[in-house]
Amino acid sequence: MHSDPHKILIKVPEITALFWITKILATTFGETAGDALSMSLNLGYLVSTLIFAVIFISFLYVQIRSKSYRPVFY
């Protein structure tokens, strides 16, 4: 019933340094931008959330409507 460990590891995607750099930068930028809108500009959390939701949904719409996949780094 024991599987070969090599076969199990093949199913796990490779996580690269670029992934972690992107994740850290995106998290930092998101928190900073959220704080800038909600606290520095005194818009409040609800308005800031709505602004970012509209931006996110807009990008999502463009991505879904695209006819082909065009990777940026390839």
Tab-separated table of N, CA, C and O in Angstrom:
chain	number	residue	atom	x	y	z
A	1	MET	N	0.810	-1.192	0.000
A	1	MET	CA	0.000	0.000	0.000
A	1	MET	C	0.860	1.266	0.000
A	1	MET	O	0.386	2.337	-0.242
A	2	HIS	N	2.160	1.111	0.291
A	2	HIS	CA	3.051	2.269	0.292
A	2	HIS	C	3.423	2.638	-1.133
A	2	HIS	O	3.841	1.801	-1.916
A	3	SER	N	3.287	3.916	-1.446
A	3	SER	CA	3.629	4.393	-2.783
A	3	SER	C	5.099	4.783	-2.828
A	3	SER	O	5.728	5.071	-1.817
A	4	ASP	N	5.616	4.824	-4.014
A	4	ASP	CA	6.983	5.260	-4.222
A	4	ASP	C	7.065	6.761	-3.914
A	4	ASP	O	6.306	7.558	-4.480
A	5	PRO	N	7.976	7.197	-3.024
A	5	PRO	CA	8.071	8.628	-2.683
A	5	PRO	C	8.338	9.510	-3.894
A	5	PRO	O	7.880	10.645	-3.954
A	6	HIS	N	9.079	8.988	-4.862
A	6	HIS	CA	9.375	9.783	-6.057
A	6	HIS	C	8.095	10.111	-6.830
A	6	HIS	O	7.916	11.220	-7.321
A	7	LYS	N	7.178	9.150	-6.919
A	7	LYS	CA	5.912	9.375	-7.621
A	7	LYS	C	5.059	10.406	-6.889
A	7	LYS	O	4.354	11.188	-7.514
A	8	ILE	N	5.121	10.403	-5.575
A	8	ILE	CA	4.349	11.381	-4.793
A	8	ILE	C	4.901	12.783	-5.023
A	8	ILE	O	4.159	13.744	-5.214
A	9	LEU	N	6.233	12.916	-5.037
A	9	LEU	CA	6.845	14.233	-5.212
A	9	LEU	C	6.615	14.804	-6.603
A	9	LEU	O	6.621	16.012	-6.789
A	10	ILE	N	6.428	13.955	-7.597
A	10	ILE	CA	6.175	14.432	-8.953
A	10	ILE	C	4.859	15.216	-9.013
A	10	ILE	O	4.723	16.163	-9.771
A	11	LYS	N	3.898	14.858	-8.177
A	11	LYS	CA	2.601	15.518	-8.189
A	11	LYS	C	2.624	16.887	-7.519
A	11	LYS	O	1.696	17.664	-7.667
A	12	VAL	N	3.683	17.197	-6.768
A	12	VAL	CA	3.792	18.484	-6.086
A	12	VAL	C	4.492	19.464	-7.017
A	12	VAL	O	5.587	19.193	-7.498
A	13	PRO	N	3.890	20.627	-7.287
A	13	PRO	CA	4.523	21.583	-8.187
A	13	PRO	C	5.791	22.166	-7.569
A	13	PRO	O	5.901	22.320	-6.366
A	14	GLU	N	6.728	22.485	-8.420
A	14	GLU	CA	7.983	23.078	-7.961
A	14	GLU	C	7.738	24.535	-7.574
A	14	GLU	O	7.156	25.315	-8.332
A	15	ILE	N	8.145	24.879	-6.385
A	15	ILE	CA	8.006	26.260	-5.921
A	15	ILE	C	9.375	26.904	-6.026
A	15	ILE	O	10.340	26.443	-5.439
A	16	THR	N	9.446	27.966	-6.769
A	16	THR	CA	10.723	28.601	-7.034
A	16	THR	C	10.884	29.863	-6.201
A	16	THR	O	9.941	30.349	-5.570
A	17	ALA	N	12.087	30.397	-6.238
A	17	ALA	CA	12.365	31.649	-5.536
A	17	ALA	C	11.526	32.783	-6.118
A	17	ALA	O	11.085	33.676	-5.385
A	18	LEU	N	11.277	32.750	-7.418
A	18	LEU	CA	10.471	33.795	-8.050
A	18	LEU	C	9.056	33.816	-7.466
A	18	LEU	O	8.474	34.888	-7.271
A	19	PHE	N	8.507	32.665	-7.163
A	19	PHE	CA	7.187	32.593	-6.543
A	19	PHE	C	7.186	33.323	-5.204
A	19	PHE	O	6.302	34.128	-4.923
A	20	TRP	N	8.180	33.046	-4.370
A	20	TRP	CA	8.225	33.650	-3.035
A	20	TRP	C	8.491	35.148	-3.111
A	20	TRP	O	7.917	35.921	-2.350
A	21	ILE	N	9.328	35.570	-4.038
A	21	ILE	CA	9.575	37.004	-4.211
A	21	ILE	C	8.292	37.701	-4.632
A	21	ILE	O	7.932	38.754	-4.100
A	22	THR	N	7.577	37.113	-5.583
A	22	THR	CA	6.312	37.683	-6.037
A	22	THR	C	5.294	37.728	-4.915
A	22	THR	O	4.592	38.729	-4.735
A	23	LYS	N	5.206	36.672	-4.139
A	23	LYS	CA	4.252	36.616	-3.027
A	23	LYS	C	4.554	37.683	-1.987
A	23	LYS	O	3.653	38.389	-1.519
A	24	ILE	N	5.809	37.842	-1.618
A	24	ILE	CA	6.187	38.838	-0.613
A	24	ILE	C	5.923	40.247	-1.118
A	24	ILE	O	5.363	41.088	-0.408
A	25	LEU	N	6.295	40.521	-2.374
A	25	LEU	CA	6.071	41.853	-2.934
A	25	LEU	C	4.581	42.170	-3.065
A	25	LEU	O	4.151	43.288	-2.781
A	26	ALA	N	3.800	41.188	-3.499
A	26	ALA	CA	2.360	41.417	-3.658
A	26	ALA	C	1.687	41.657	-2.310
A	26	ALA	O	0.831	42.542	-2.181
A	27	THR	N	2.087	40.890	-1.317
A	27	THR	CA	1.501	41.068	0.011
A	27	THR	C	1.865	42.434	0.583
A	27	THR	O	1.010	43.156	1.104
A	28	THR	N	3.135	42.799	0.467
A	28	THR	CA	3.590	44.086	0.984
A	28	THR	C	2.906	45.238	0.264
A	28	THR	O	2.431	46.185	0.885
A	29	PHE	N	2.840	45.155	-1.069
A	29	PHE	CA	2.194	46.216	-1.842
A	29	PHE	C	0.708	46.311	-1.511
A	29	PHE	O	0.163	47.405	-1.367
A	30	GLY	N	0.057	45.175	-1.379
A	30	GLY	CA	-1.370	45.175	-1.069
A	30	GLY	C	-1.669	45.803	0.280
A	30	GLY	O	-2.610	46.596	0.420
A	31	GLU	N	-0.884	45.471	1.282
A	31	GLU	CA	-1.098	46.050	2.598
A	31	GLU	C	-0.801	47.550	2.604
A	31	GLU	O	-1.535	48.334	3.207
A	32	THR	N	0.270	47.935	1.929
A	32	THR	CA	0.629	49.351	1.871
A	32	THR	C	-0.430	50.155	1.122
A	32	THR	O	-0.831	51.241	1.558
A	33	ALA	N	-0.892	49.644	0.004
A	33	ALA	CA	-1.922	50.344	-0.771
A	33	ALA	C	-3.232	50.415	0.013
A	33	ALA	O	-3.911	51.448	0.004
A	34	GLY	N	-3.586	49.341	0.690
A	34	GLY	CA	-4.796	49.341	1.503
A	34	GLY	C	-4.722	50.357	2.627
A	34	GLY	O	-5.684	51.093	2.889
A	35	ASP	N	-3.578	50.419	3.295
A	35	ASP	CA	-3.397	51.406	4.360
A	35	ASP	C	-3.408	52.823	3.806
A	35	ASP	O	-3.938	53.743	4.432
A	36	ALA	N	-2.812	53.009	2.630
A	36	ALA	CA	-2.775	54.347	2.035
A	36	ALA	C	-4.183	54.851	1.744
A	36	ALA	O	-4.505	56.018	2.006
A	37	LEU	N	-5.028	53.979	1.213
A	37	LEU	CA	-6.393	54.416	0.909
A	37	LEU	C	-7.241	54.568	2.168
A	37	LEU	O	-7.944	55.561	2.334
A	38	SER	N	-7.181	53.589	3.040
A	38	SER	CA	-8.093	53.596	4.182
A	38	SER	C	-7.672	54.555	5.277
A	38	SER	O	-8.527	55.237	5.861
A	39	MET	N	-6.369	54.665	5.550
A	39	MET	CA	-5.933	55.496	6.671
A	39	MET	C	-5.374	56.845	6.232
A	39	MET	O	-5.776	57.875	6.754
A	40	SER	N	-4.469	56.841	5.271
A	40	SER	CA	-3.834	58.099	4.864
A	40	SER	C	-4.804	59.022	4.150
A	40	SER	O	-4.774	60.243	4.339
A	41	LEU	N	-5.656	58.462	3.299
A	41	LEU	CA	-6.624	59.285	2.577
A	41	LEU	C	-7.973	59.360	3.298
A	41	LEU	O	-8.905	59.978	2.788
A	42	ASN	N	-8.069	58.693	4.449
A	42	ASN	CA	-9.283	58.704	5.279
A	42	ASN	C	-10.529	58.257	4.514
A	42	ASN	O	-11.607	58.823	4.688
A	43	LEU	N	-10.381	57.243	3.679
A	43	LEU	CA	-11.531	56.726	2.944
A	43	LEU	C	-12.280	55.658	3.729
A	43	LEU	O	-13.434	55.371	3.423
A	44	GLY	N	-11.629	55.037	4.674
A	44	GLY	CA	-12.260	53.977	5.449
A	44	GLY	C	-12.075	52.627	4.786
A	44	GLY	O	-11.729	52.512	3.611
A	45	TYR	N	-12.299	51.592	5.589
A	45	TYR	CA	-12.064	50.232	5.096
A	45	TYR	C	-13.083	49.805	4.043
A	45	TYR	O	-12.743	49.127	3.089
A	46	LEU	N	-14.325	50.189	4.194
A	46	LEU	CA	-15.351	49.760	3.241
A	46	LEU	C	-15.101	50.342	1.855
A	46	LEU	O	-15.122	49.624	0.853
A	47	VAL	N	-14.845	51.635	1.788
A	47	VAL	CA	-14.598	52.281	0.490
A	47	VAL	C	-13.317	51.731	-0.134
A	47	VAL	O	-13.274	51.450	-1.338
A	48	SER	N	-12.282	51.545	0.680
A	48	SER	CA	-11.025	50.985	0.166
A	48	SER	C	-11.226	49.575	-0.372
A	48	SER	O	-10.695	49.219	-1.428
A	49	THR	N	-12.005	48.779	0.338
A	49	THR	CA	-12.295	47.425	-0.119
A	49	THR	C	-13.048	47.449	-1.438
A	49	THR	O	-12.757	46.666	-2.348
A	50	LEU	N	-14.002	48.339	-1.565
A	50	LEU	CA	-14.767	48.445	-2.813
A	50	LEU	C	-13.876	48.871	-3.983
A	50	LEU	O	-14.014	48.356	-5.089
A	51	ILE	N	-12.967	49.796	-3.733
A	51	ILE	CA	-12.051	50.247	-4.787
A	51	ILE	C	-11.195	49.085	-5.274
A	51	ILE	O	-11.068	48.835	-6.477
A	52	PHE	N	-10.609	48.344	-4.330
A	52	PHE	CA	-9.761	47.216	-4.724
A	52	PHE	C	-10.573	46.082	-5.327
A	52	PHE	O	-10.080	45.360	-6.195
A	53	ALA	N	-11.806	45.911	-4.899
A	53	ALA	CA	-12.659	44.878	-5.493
A	53	ALA	C	-12.961	45.206	-6.955
A	53	ALA	O	-12.941	44.317	-7.814
A	54	VAL	N	-13.221	46.472	-7.243
A	54	VAL	CA	-13.481	46.885	-8.630
A	54	VAL	C	-12.235	46.675	-9.488
A	54	VAL	O	-12.327	46.171	-10.612
A	55	ILE	N	-11.069	47.015	-8.957
A	55	ILE	CA	-9.827	46.809	-9.698
A	55	ILE	C	-9.610	45.321	-9.960
A	55	ILE	O	-9.299	44.907	-11.085
A	56	PHE	N	-9.793	44.498	-8.932
A	56	PHE	CA	-9.598	43.057	-9.066
A	56	PHE	C	-10.569	42.455	-10.074
A	56	PHE	O	-10.176	41.686	-10.951
A	57	ILE	N	-11.838	42.814	-9.970
A	57	ILE	CA	-12.854	42.268	-10.881
A	57	ILE	C	-12.587	42.716	-12.312
A	57	ILE	O	-12.793	41.951	-13.260
A	58	SER	N	-12.083	43.936	-12.491
A	58	SER	CA	-11.746	44.422	-13.830
A	58	SER	C	-10.631	43.590	-14.455
A	58	SER	O	-10.724	43.171	-15.610
A	59	PHE	N	-9.571	43.355	-13.694
A	59	PHE	CA	-8.482	42.524	-14.196
A	59	PHE	C	-8.941	41.092	-14.448
A	59	PHE	O	-8.539	40.463	-15.427
A	60	LEU	N	-9.777	40.576	-13.582
A	60	LEU	CA	-10.304	39.227	-13.752
A	60	LEU	C	-11.142	39.130	-15.027
A	60	LEU	O	-11.031	38.174	-15.795
A	61	TYR	N	-11.968	40.123	-15.271
A	61	TYR	CA	-12.804	40.160	-16.470
A	61	TYR	C	-11.938	40.152	-17.733
A	61	TYR	O	-12.192	39.397	-18.671
A	62	VAL	N	-10.902	40.985	-17.743
A	62	VAL	CA	-10.007	41.048	-18.907
A	62	VAL	C	-9.323	39.701	-19.122
A	62	VAL	O	-9.209	39.219	-20.252
A	63	GLN	N	-8.888	39.072	-18.023
A	63	GLN	CA	-8.212	37.778	-18.142
A	63	GLN	C	-9.149	36.699	-18.667
A	63	GLN	O	-8.777	35.904	-19.516
A	64	ILE	N	-10.368	36.680	-18.197
A	64	ILE	CA	-11.332	35.659	-18.639
A	64	ILE	C	-11.750	35.889	-20.087
A	64	ILE	O	-11.922	34.949	-20.846
A	65	ARG	N	-11.887	37.131	-20.486
A	65	ARG	CA	-12.327	37.447	-21.848
A	65	ARG	C	-11.229	37.293	-22.895
A	65	ARG	O	-11.513	37.312	-24.091
A	66	SER	N	-9.977	37.171	-22.482
A	66	SER	CA	-8.889	37.050	-23.460
A	66	SER	C	-9.035	35.750	-24.250
A	66	SER	O	-9.444	34.723	-23.726
A	67	LYS	N	-8.700	35.823	-25.513
A	67	LYS	CA	-8.858	34.675	-26.411
A	67	LYS	C	-7.715	33.688	-26.305
A	67	LYS	O	-7.867	32.525	-26.631
A	68	SER	N	-6.539	34.153	-25.899
A	68	SER	CA	-5.395	33.258	-25.800
A	68	SER	C	-4.585	33.592	-24.552
A	68	SER	O	-4.676	34.688	-24.007
A	69	TYR	N	-3.774	32.648	-24.153
A	69	TYR	CA	-2.916	32.823	-22.995
A	69	TYR	C	-1.581	33.379	-23.446
A	69	TYR	O	-0.923	32.815	-24.308
A	70	ARG	N	-1.186	34.503	-22.892
A	70	ARG	CA	0.093	35.112	-23.225
A	70	ARG	C	0.908	35.277	-21.944
A	70	ARG	O	0.755	36.269	-21.243
A	71	PRO	N	1.767	34.323	-21.637
A	71	PRO	CA	2.562	34.452	-20.415
A	71	PRO	C	3.543	35.608	-20.523
A	71	PRO	O	4.061	35.906	-21.601
A	72	VAL	N	3.804	36.240	-19.429
A	72	VAL	CA	4.662	37.411	-19.418
A	72	VAL	C	6.133	37.035	-19.460
A	72	VAL	O	6.922	37.664	-20.151
A	73	PHE	N	6.521	36.004	-18.751
A	73	PHE	CA	7.938	35.693	-18.594
A	73	PHE	C	8.471	34.658	-19.562
A	73	PHE	O	9.602	34.236	-19.448
A	74	TYR	N	7.683	34.207	-20.525
A	74	TYR	CA	8.149	33.158	-21.424
A	74	TYR	C	8.382	33.684	-22.799
A	74	TYR	O	7.847	34.551	-23.290
